[in-house]
PDB file of C-alpha atoms in Angstrom:
ATOM      1  CA  GLN A   1     -76.358  16.630-148.171  1.00 84.00           C
ATOM      2  CA  LYS A   2     -78.123  18.625-145.454  1.00 88.00           C
ATOM      3  CA  CYS A   3     -77.256  22.205-144.560  1.00 89.00           C
ATOM      4  CA  PRO A   4     -76.477  22.496-140.827  1.00 86.00           C
ATOM      5  CA  ASN A   5     -77.758  26.098-140.838  1.00 87.00           C
ATOM      6  CA  CYS A   6     -81.172  26.021-142.570  1.00 89.00           C
ATOM      7  CA  GLN A   7     -81.613  22.218-142.718  1.00 88.00           C
ATOM      8  CA  ALA A   8     -82.276  22.314-146.468  1.00 90.00           C
ATOM      9  CA  THR A   9     -81.463  19.184-148.448  1.00 91.00           C
ATOM     10  CA  THR A  10     -81.775  20.597-151.976  1.00 92.00           C
ATOM     11  CA  ARG A  11     -79.418  22.836-153.958  1.00 91.00           C
ATOM     12  CA  GLN A  12     -76.344  21.782-151.959  1.00 92.00           C
ATOM     13  CA  ASN A  13     -73.494  22.512-154.371  1.00 93.00           C
ATOM     14  CA  LYS A  14     -69.861  21.497-154.101  1.00 92.00           C
ATOM     15  CA  ALA A  15     -67.596  24.431-153.190  1.00 91.00           C
ATOM     16  CA  GLY A  16     -64.035  23.168-153.396  1.00 89.00           C
ATOM     17  CA  LYS A  17     -62.020  21.334-150.792  1.00 84.00           C
ATOM     18  CA  THR A  18     -60.338  22.192-147.527  1.00 79.00           C
ATOM     19  CA  ASP A  19     -56.538  22.147-147.056  1.00 69.00           C
ATOM     20  CA  ALA A  20     -56.877  18.665-145.569  1.00 69.00           C
ATOM     21  CA  GLY A  21     -58.668  17.411-148.698  1.00 73.00           C
ATOM     22  CA  SER A  22     -62.262  17.308-147.384  1.00 82.00           C
ATOM     23  CA  GLN A  23     -65.144  18.193-149.704  1.00 89.00           C
ATOM     24  CA  ARG A  24     -66.771  21.542-148.918  1.00 91.00           C
ATOM     25  CA  TYR A  25     -70.400  22.407-149.839  1.00 93.00           C
ATOM     26  CA  ARG A  26     -72.393  25.632-150.223  1.00 93.00           C
ATOM     27  CA  CYS A  27     -76.105  25.823-149.448  1.00 93.00           C
ATOM     28  CA  MET A  28     -77.707  27.902-152.238  1.00 92.00           C
ATOM     29  CA  HIS A  29     -80.633  28.772-149.944  1.00 92.00           C
ATOM     30  CA  CYS A  30     -78.703  30.493-147.141  1.00 91.00           C
ATOM     31  CA  GLN A  31     -75.241  30.719-148.786  1.00 91.00           C
ATOM     32  CA  ARG A  32     -73.689  28.885-145.844  1.00 89.00           C
ATOM     33  CA  LYS A  33     -70.508  26.879-146.548  1.00 91.00           C
ATOM     34  CA  TYR A  34     -69.923  23.684-144.583  1.00 90.00           C
ATOM     35  CA  THR A  35     -67.854  20.496-144.550  1.00 88.00           C
ATOM     36  CA  PRO A  36     -69.921  17.415-143.676  1.00 87.00           C
ATOM     37  CA  ASN A  37     -67.050  14.968-143.305  1.00 83.00           C
ATOM     38  CA  PRO A  38     -63.922  16.895-142.288  1.00 75.00           C
ATOM     39  CA  LYS A  39     -60.598  15.092-142.391  1.00 69.00           C
ATOM     40  CA  ARG A  40     -57.904  15.575-139.771  1.00 63.00           C
ATOM     41  CA  HIS A  41     -55.593  18.351-140.908  1.00 62.00           C
ATOM     42  CA  GLY A  42     -51.993  17.356-141.499  1.00 72.00           C
ATOM     43  CA  TYR A  43     -50.216  14.023-141.808  1.00 83.00           C
ATOM     44  CA  PRO A  44     -51.461  10.882-140.037  1.00 85.00           C
ATOM     45  CA  GLU A  45     -49.769   9.800-136.812  1.00 87.00           C
ATOM     46  CA  SER A  46     -48.711   6.528-138.442  1.00 90.00           C
ATOM     47  CA  LEU A  47     -46.580   8.456-140.953  1.00 93.00           C
ATOM     48  CA  ARG A  48     -44.949  10.474-138.173  1.00 92.00           C
ATOM     49  CA  LYS A  49     -44.125   7.291-136.279  1.00 94.00           C
ATOM     50  CA  ARG A  50     -42.706   5.690-139.423  1.00 96.00           C
ATOM     51  CA  ALA A  51     -40.410   8.692-139.905  1.00 96.00           C
ATOM     52  CA  ALA A  52     -39.160   8.404-136.301  1.00 96.00           C
ATOM     53  CA  GLU A  53     -38.538   4.672-136.744  1.00 96.00           C
ATOM     54  CA  MET A  54     -36.496   5.289-139.878  1.00 97.00           C
ATOM     55  CA  TYR A  55     -34.602   8.085-138.124  1.00 96.00           C
ATOM     56  CA  VAL A  56     -33.398   5.967-135.185  1.00 96.00           C
ATOM     57  CA  ASP A  57     -32.587   3.167-137.624  1.00 95.00           C
ATOM     58  CA  GLY A  58     -29.886   5.194-139.354  1.00 93.00           C
ATOM     59  CA  GLY A  59     -31.816   7.235-141.905  1.00 93.00           C
ATOM     60  CA  ASN A  60     -30.955  10.874-142.480  1.00 92.00           C
ATOM     61  CA  LEU A  61     -33.635  13.538-142.787  1.00 93.00           C
ATOM     62  CA  ARG A  62     -33.482  13.959-146.565  1.00 92.00           C
ATOM     63  CA  ARG A  63     -33.500  10.236-147.314  1.00 94.00           C
ATOM     64  CA  ILE A  64     -36.502   9.719-145.016  1.00 96.00           C
ATOM     65  CA  ALA A  65     -38.259  12.655-146.667  1.00 96.00           C
ATOM     66  CA  ARG A  66     -37.729  11.166-150.134  1.00 96.00           C
ATOM     67  CA  HIS A  67     -39.141   7.796-149.047  1.00 96.00           C
ATOM     68  CA  LEU A  68     -42.194   9.311-147.345  1.00 95.00           C
ATOM     69  CA  LYS A  69     -42.776  12.029-149.986  1.00 92.00           C
ATOM     70  CA  VAL A  70     -42.607  14.897-147.495  1.00 92.00           C
ATOM     71  CA  SER A  71     -40.231  17.787-146.821  1.00 91.00           C
ATOM     72  CA  HIS A  72     -37.062  17.110-144.831  1.00 93.00           C
ATOM     73  CA  GLN A  73     -37.968  20.111-142.631  1.00 92.00           C
ATOM     74  CA  THR A  74     -41.221  18.316-141.822  1.00 91.00           C
ATOM     75  CA  VAL A  75     -39.333  15.189-140.770  1.00 95.00           C
ATOM     76  CA  SER A  76     -37.063  17.320-138.584  1.00 93.00           C
ATOM     77  CA  LEU A  77     -40.087  18.896-136.882  1.00 91.00           C
ATOM     78  CA  TRP A  78     -41.627  15.459-136.280  1.00 93.00           C
ATOM     79  CA  VAL A  79     -38.433  14.178-134.655  1.00 95.00           C
ATOM     80  CA  THR A  80     -38.180  17.262-132.447  1.00 93.00           C
ATOM     81  CA  ASP A  81     -41.849  17.108-131.455  1.00 92.00           C
ATOM     82  CA  LEU A  82     -41.657  13.424-130.508  1.00 94.00           C
ATOM     83  CA  ALA A  83     -38.444  13.933-128.532  1.00 95.00           C
ATOM     84  CA  GLU A  84     -40.030  16.787-126.564  1.00 93.00           C
ATOM     85  CA  ARG A  85     -43.068  14.669-125.673  1.00 93.00           C
ATOM     86  CA  LEU A  86     -41.162  11.571-124.561  1.00 95.00           C
ATOM     87  CA  PRO A  87     -40.848  10.724-120.846  1.00 95.00           C
ATOM     88  CA  ASN A  88     -37.414  10.133-119.370  1.00 95.00           C
ATOM     89  CA  ALA A  89     -35.583   7.142-120.809  1.00 97.00           C
ATOM     90  CA  PRO A  90     -36.042   3.895-118.857  1.00 97.00           C
ATOM     91  CA  MET A  91     -33.145   2.906-116.609  1.00 97.00           C
ATOM     92  CA  PRO A  92     -31.945  -0.339-115.001  1.00 97.00           C
ATOM     93  CA  GLU A  93     -33.041  -0.857-111.391  1.00 95.00           C
ATOM     94  CA  GLU A  94     -29.483  -1.356-110.122  1.00 96.00           C
ATOM     95  CA  VAL A  95     -26.138  -0.235-111.506  1.00 97.00           C
ATOM     96  CA  LYS A  96     -22.985  -1.875-110.199  1.00 97.00           C
ATOM     97  CA  GLU A  97     -20.420  -0.748-112.781  1.00 97.00           C
ATOM     98  CA  ALA A  98     -20.577   2.341-115.003  1.00 98.00           C
ATOM     99  CA  GLU A  99     -18.228   3.511-117.747  1.00 97.00           C
ATOM    100  CA  MET A 100     -17.681   7.073-118.983  1.00 97.00           C
ATOM    101  CA  ASP A 101     -16.396   8.482-122.239  1.00 97.00           C
ATOM    102  CA  GLU A 102     -17.038  11.198-124.811  1.00 96.00           C
ATOM    103  CA  ILE A 103     -17.234  11.574-128.576  1.00 96.00           C
ATOM    104  CA  PHE A 104     -17.181  14.660-130.747  1.00 93.00           C
ATOM    105  CA  THR A 105     -19.171  15.802-133.737  1.00 92.00           C
ATOM    106  CA  PHE A 106     -19.741  19.093-135.562  1.00 90.00           C
ATOM    107  CA  ILE A 107     -22.341  21.836-135.370  1.00 89.00           C
ATOM    108  CA  GLY A 108     -23.270  24.479-137.933  1.00 80.00           C
ATOM    109  CA  ASP A 109     -20.170  25.609-139.810  1.00 79.00           C
ATOM    110  CA  LYS A 110     -18.081  22.659-138.572  1.00 81.00           C
ATOM    111  CA  LYS A 111     -17.614  23.792-134.972  1.00 90.00           C
ATOM    112  CA  LYS A 112     -16.549  20.878-132.766  1.00 92.00           C
ATOM    113  CA  ILE A 113     -18.963  19.848-129.999  1.00 94.00           C
ATOM    114  CA  TYR A 114     -18.794  16.947-127.525  1.00 97.00           C
ATOM    115  CA  ILE A 115     -21.261  14.320-126.354  1.00 97.00           C
ATOM    116  CA  LEU A 116     -20.496  13.005-122.861  1.00 98.00           C
ATOM    117  CA  THR A 117     -21.906   9.586-122.024  1.00 98.00           C
ATOM    118  CA  ILE A 118     -22.084   7.284-119.021  1.00 98.00           C
ATOM    119  CA  VAL A 119     -23.130   3.662-119.604  1.00 98.00           C
ATOM    120  CA  ASP A 120     -24.190   0.708-117.446  1.00 98.00           C
ATOM    121  CA  ARG A 121     -21.781  -2.152-118.105  1.00 97.00           C
ATOM    122  CA  LYS A 122     -24.326  -4.949-117.546  1.00 96.00           C
ATOM    123  CA  THR A 123     -27.250  -3.730-119.649  1.00 97.00           C
ATOM    124  CA  ARG A 124     -25.335  -1.198-121.812  1.00 97.00           C
ATOM    125  CA  CYS A 125     -28.101   1.315-121.137  1.00 98.00           C
ATOM    126  CA  ILE A 126     -27.057   4.940-121.493  1.00 98.00           C
ATOM    127  CA  LEU A 127     -27.436   6.268-117.947  1.00 98.00           C
ATOM    128  CA  GLY A 128     -26.695   9.915-118.699  1.00 97.00           C
ATOM    129  CA  TRP A 129     -25.472  12.191-121.462  1.00 98.00           C
ATOM    130  CA  ALA A 130     -24.794  15.836-122.210  1.00 97.00           C
ATOM    131  CA  VAL A 131     -23.965  17.979-125.232  1.00 97.00           C
ATOM    132  CA  VAL A 132     -21.219  20.499-124.408  1.00 97.00           C
ATOM    133  CA  TRP A 133     -18.835  22.812-126.231  1.00 96.00           C
ATOM    134  CA  VAL A 134     -16.008  22.283-123.736  1.00 96.00           C
ATOM    135  CA  ARG A 135     -15.159  19.183-121.677  1.00 96.00           C
ATOM    136  CA  THR A 136     -15.093  20.821-118.259  1.00 96.00           C
ATOM    137  CA  GLN A 137     -15.182  19.232-114.822  1.00 96.00           C
ATOM    138  CA  GLU A 138     -18.589  20.838-114.216  1.00 97.00           C
ATOM    139  CA  ALA A 139     -20.016  19.280-117.375  1.00 97.00           C
ATOM    140  CA  PHE A 140     -18.816  15.785-116.448  1.00 97.00           C
ATOM    141  CA  GLN A 141     -20.100  16.232-112.896  1.00 97.00           C
ATOM    142  CA  GLY A 142     -23.533  17.111-114.230  1.00 97.00           C
ATOM    143  CA  VAL A 143     -23.689  13.847-116.181  1.00 97.00           C
ATOM    144  CA  VAL A 144     -22.674  11.818-113.109  1.00 97.00           C
ATOM    145  CA  ASP A 145     -25.235  13.647-110.952  1.00 97.00           C
ATOM    146  CA  GLN A 146     -28.173  13.054-113.318  1.00 95.00           C
ATOM    147  CA  ALA A 147     -27.423   9.355-113.878  1.00 97.00           C
ATOM    148  CA  PRO A 148     -28.385   6.454-111.593  1.00 97.00           C
ATOM    149  CA  LYS A 149     -25.575   5.947-109.081  1.00 96.00           C
ATOM    150  CA  ALA A 150     -23.104   3.092-109.535  1.00 97.00           C
ATOM    151  CA  LYS A 151     -20.790   1.359-107.091  1.00 96.00           C
ATOM    152  CA  GLN A 152     -17.797   1.441-109.449  1.00 97.00           C
ATOM    153  CA  TYR A 153     -16.892   3.918-112.206  1.00 97.00           C
ATOM    154  CA  TYR A 154     -14.354   3.572-115.019  1.00 97.00           C
ATOM    155  CA  SER A 155     -13.037   5.996-117.622  1.00 96.00           C
ATOM    156  CA  ASP A 156     -10.015   6.713-119.769  1.00 94.00           C
ATOM    157  CA  GLY A 157      -7.207   8.915-118.500  1.00 92.00           C
ATOM    158  CA  PHE A 158      -8.793  12.290-119.335  1.00 94.00           C
ATOM    159  CA  ASP A 159      -7.879  14.585-116.453  1.00 94.00           C
ATOM    160  CA  ALA A 160     -11.369  15.849-115.512  1.00 95.00           C
ATOM    161  CA  TYR A 161     -12.642  12.402-114.458  1.00 96.00           C
ATOM    162  CA  GLN A 162     -10.355  12.030-111.469  1.00 93.00           C
ATOM    163  CA  TRP A 163     -11.690  15.212-109.803  1.00 95.00           C
ATOM    164  CA  LEU A 164     -15.375  14.255-109.875  1.00 97.00           C
ATOM    165  CA  TRP A 165     -17.546  13.287-106.908  1.00 96.00           C
ATOM    166  CA  TYR A 166     -18.965   9.816-107.545  1.00 97.00           C
ATOM    167  CA  HIS A 167     -21.545   9.801-104.731  1.00 94.00           C
ATOM    168  CA  LEU A 168     -19.581   7.321-102.591  1.00 90.00           C
ATOM    169  CA  GLY A 169     -18.846   5.078-105.578  1.00 94.00           C
ATOM    170  CA  ARG A 170     -15.269   4.088-106.379  1.00 96.00           C
ATOM    171  CA  TYR A 171     -13.408   5.368-109.437  1.00 96.00           C
ATOM    172  CA  GLU A 172     -10.648   3.731-111.469  1.00 94.00           C
ATOM    173  CA  ILE A 173      -8.780   4.701-114.631  1.00 94.00           C
ATOM    174  CA  SER A 174      -9.038   1.998-117.270  1.00 91.00           C
ATOM    175  CA  LYS A 175      -5.852   0.351-118.465  1.00 84.00           C
ATOM    176  CA  GLY A 176      -6.258   0.588-122.220  1.00 82.00           C
ATOM    177  CA  LYS A 177      -9.848  -0.224-123.206  1.00 83.00           C
ATOM    178  CA  ALA A 178     -10.260  -3.172-120.843  1.00 87.00           C
ATOM    179  CA  ASP A 179     -12.741  -1.327-118.611  1.00 93.00           C
ATOM    180  CA  THR A 180     -14.419   0.993-121.118  1.00 95.00           C
ATOM    181  CA  TYR A 181     -15.539  -1.479-123.775  1.00 95.00           C
ATOM    182  CA  SER A 182     -19.267  -0.975-123.027  1.00 96.00           C
ATOM    183  CA  VAL A 183     -19.235   2.795-123.362  1.00 97.00           C
ATOM    184  CA  GLU A 184     -17.040   2.533-126.464  1.00 96.00           C
ATOM    185  CA  ALA A 185     -19.587   0.134-127.949  1.00 97.00           C
ATOM    186  CA  ASP A 186     -22.497   2.451-127.143  1.00 97.00           C
ATOM    187  CA  ASN A 187     -20.703   5.422-128.660  1.00 96.00           C
ATOM    188  CA  ALA A 188     -20.206   3.328-131.783  1.00 96.00           C
ATOM    189  CA  GLU A 189     -23.955   2.603-131.733  1.00 96.00           C
ATOM    190  CA  LEU A 190     -24.639   6.347-131.619  1.00 96.00           C
ATOM    191  CA  ARG A 191     -22.548   6.883-134.738  1.00 94.00           C
ATOM    192  CA  HIS A 192     -24.166   3.870-136.420  1.00 94.00           C
ATOM    193  CA  TYR A 193     -27.809   4.718-135.733  1.00 95.00           C
ATOM    194  CA  LEU A 194     -27.772   8.528-135.885  1.00 95.00           C
ATOM    195  CA  ALA A 195     -26.812   9.696-139.373  1.00 91.00           C
ATOM    196  CA  ARG A 196     -25.812  13.132-138.067  1.00 90.00           C
ATOM    197  CA  LEU A 197     -23.020  11.476-136.033  1.00 91.00           C
ATOM    198  CA  ALA A 198     -21.667   9.157-138.727  1.00 84.00           C
ATOM    199  CA  ARG A 199     -18.001   9.605-139.575  1.00 69.00           C
ATOM    200  CA  ARG A 200     -17.027  10.600-143.113  1.00 60.00           C
ATOM    201  CA  SER A 201     -20.524  11.972-143.625  1.00 61.00           C
ATOM    202  CA  ARG A 202     -21.895  15.280-144.816  1.00 66.00           C
ATOM    203  CA  CYS A 203     -24.701  14.948-142.241  1.00 69.00           C
ATOM    204  CA  PHE A 204     -24.248  17.096-139.153  1.00 72.00           C
ATOM    205  CA  SER A 205     -26.436  19.091-136.801  1.00 82.00           C
ATOM    206  CA  ARG A 206     -27.325  22.713-137.479  1.00 82.00           C
ATOM    207  CA  CYS A 207     -27.762  23.586-133.798  1.00 89.00           C
ATOM    208  CA  PRO A 208     -27.151  21.949-130.388  1.00 92.00           C
ATOM    209  CA  TYR A 209     -30.882  21.654-129.669  1.00 93.00           C
ATOM    210  CA  ALA A 210     -31.466  19.514-132.768  1.00 92.00           C
ATOM    211  CA  LEU A 211     -28.636  17.239-131.647  1.00 94.00           C
ATOM    212  CA  GLU A 212     -30.093  17.019-128.125  1.00 96.00           C
ATOM    213  CA  CYS A 213     -33.522  16.058-129.480  1.00 95.00           C
ATOM    214  CA  ALA A 214     -31.978  13.357-131.665  1.00 96.00           C
ATOM    215  CA  LEU A 215     -30.078  11.970-128.676  1.00 97.00           C
ATOM    216  CA  ARG A 216     -33.133  12.068-126.423  1.00 97.00           C
ATOM    217  CA  LEU A 217     -35.168  10.090-128.960  1.00 97.00           C
ATOM    218  CA  PHE A 218     -32.398   7.576-129.573  1.00 97.00           C
ATOM    219  CA  VAL A 219     -31.542   7.037-125.883  1.00 98.00           C
ATOM    220  CA  TYR A 220     -35.203   6.390-125.068  1.00 98.00           C
ATOM    221  CA  ALA A 221     -35.525   3.792-127.845  1.00 97.00           C
ATOM    222  CA  PHE A 222     -32.086   2.267-127.220  1.00 98.00           C
ATOM    223  CA  ASN A 223     -32.538   1.841-123.454  1.00 98.00           C
ATOM    224  CA  SER A 224     -36.014   0.370-123.995  1.00 97.00           C
ATOM    225  CA  ARG A 225     -34.513  -2.150-126.415  1.00 97.00           C
ATOM    226  CA  GLN A 226     -31.654  -3.044-124.039  1.00 97.00           C
ATOM    227  CA  LEU A 227     -33.973  -3.652-121.076  1.00 97.00           C
ATOM    228  CA  HIS A 228     -36.290  -5.686-123.327  1.00 96.00           C
ATOM    229  CA  LYS A 229     -33.336  -7.866-124.339  1.00 95.00           C
ATOM    230  CA  GLN A 230     -32.515  -8.434-120.675  1.00 95.00           C
ATOM    231  CA  ARG A 231     -36.018  -9.768-120.061  1.00 95.00           C
ATOM    232  CA  PHE A 232     -36.374 -11.671-123.343  1.00 95.00           C
ATOM    233  CA  PRO A 233     -32.858 -12.618-124.498  1.00 92.00           C
ATOM    234  CA  ASN A 234     -34.049 -15.200-127.026  1.00 93.00           C
ATOM    235  CA  TYR A 235     -36.187 -12.797-129.039  1.00 92.00           C
ATOM    236  CA  ALA A 236     -34.915 -10.314-131.619  1.00 89.00           C
ATOM    237  CA  ALA A 237     -35.531  -6.659-130.844  1.00 92.00           C
ATOM    238  CA  HIS A 238     -34.671  -3.589-132.887  1.00 95.00           C
ATOM    239  CA  VAL A 239     -34.180  -0.016-131.741  1.00 96.00           C
ATOM    240  CA  MET A 240     -36.787   1.241-134.204  1.00 95.00           C
ATOM    241  CA  ASP A 241     -39.459  -0.864-132.452  1.00 95.00           C
ATOM    242  CA  PHE A 242     -39.223   1.282-129.292  1.00 96.00           C
ATOM    243  CA  VAL A 243     -39.537   4.888-130.504  1.00 93.00           C
ATOM    244  CA  GLY A 244     -42.699   5.565-128.465  1.00 82.00           C
ATOM    245  CA  PRO A 245     -43.833   4.946-124.874  1.00 77.00           C
TER     246      PRO A 245
END
């Protein structure tokens, strides 16, 4: 080894390791400590990506942590960090028919919270979503406003839907589930792929922001998969394959 301070090559003694596991040396001539081959601090990006793939494929934080030999808080931070860095979810170029619905889950000490969704019938892409405590007209309007505009909208008979402005699109109440089967299917996908939304489960979100990050990550991967299937219908594609841009 060669000291970067005095350039000496003799009497270079080992002096422990850094937090990242790199060998540290001390020059006995000038007493300078140095690390000739420093490793990147923290976990590799491949491990972070693997955790995100397992998360959108139905794994809960603790199970993923056990498989990857890390803390479940670390997995949670990775999911949040990736969700914050993602661009907006891809959307279909044209939307003719959209369906709206909502599901509920629990936050913290079992307080009920709602997830509002609007879905493209053709591609089944999730066009817009929101996490709200109360299903108000303003909350539903916000979801419609942020989503790509459709020519026809469908929903169940919940009262708030009929008072929304659909940006010149037409609105119709579904008779039974005949016109809301796509959004019902996507809501079922949410419960299937996100462990924190699964029914009869002890998994639930601790705060609304954690739930929003989970949804943002899933919607990005899910929409990417749906649009990929539209272009390549004969090839298998999984949600976990699309967790990054």
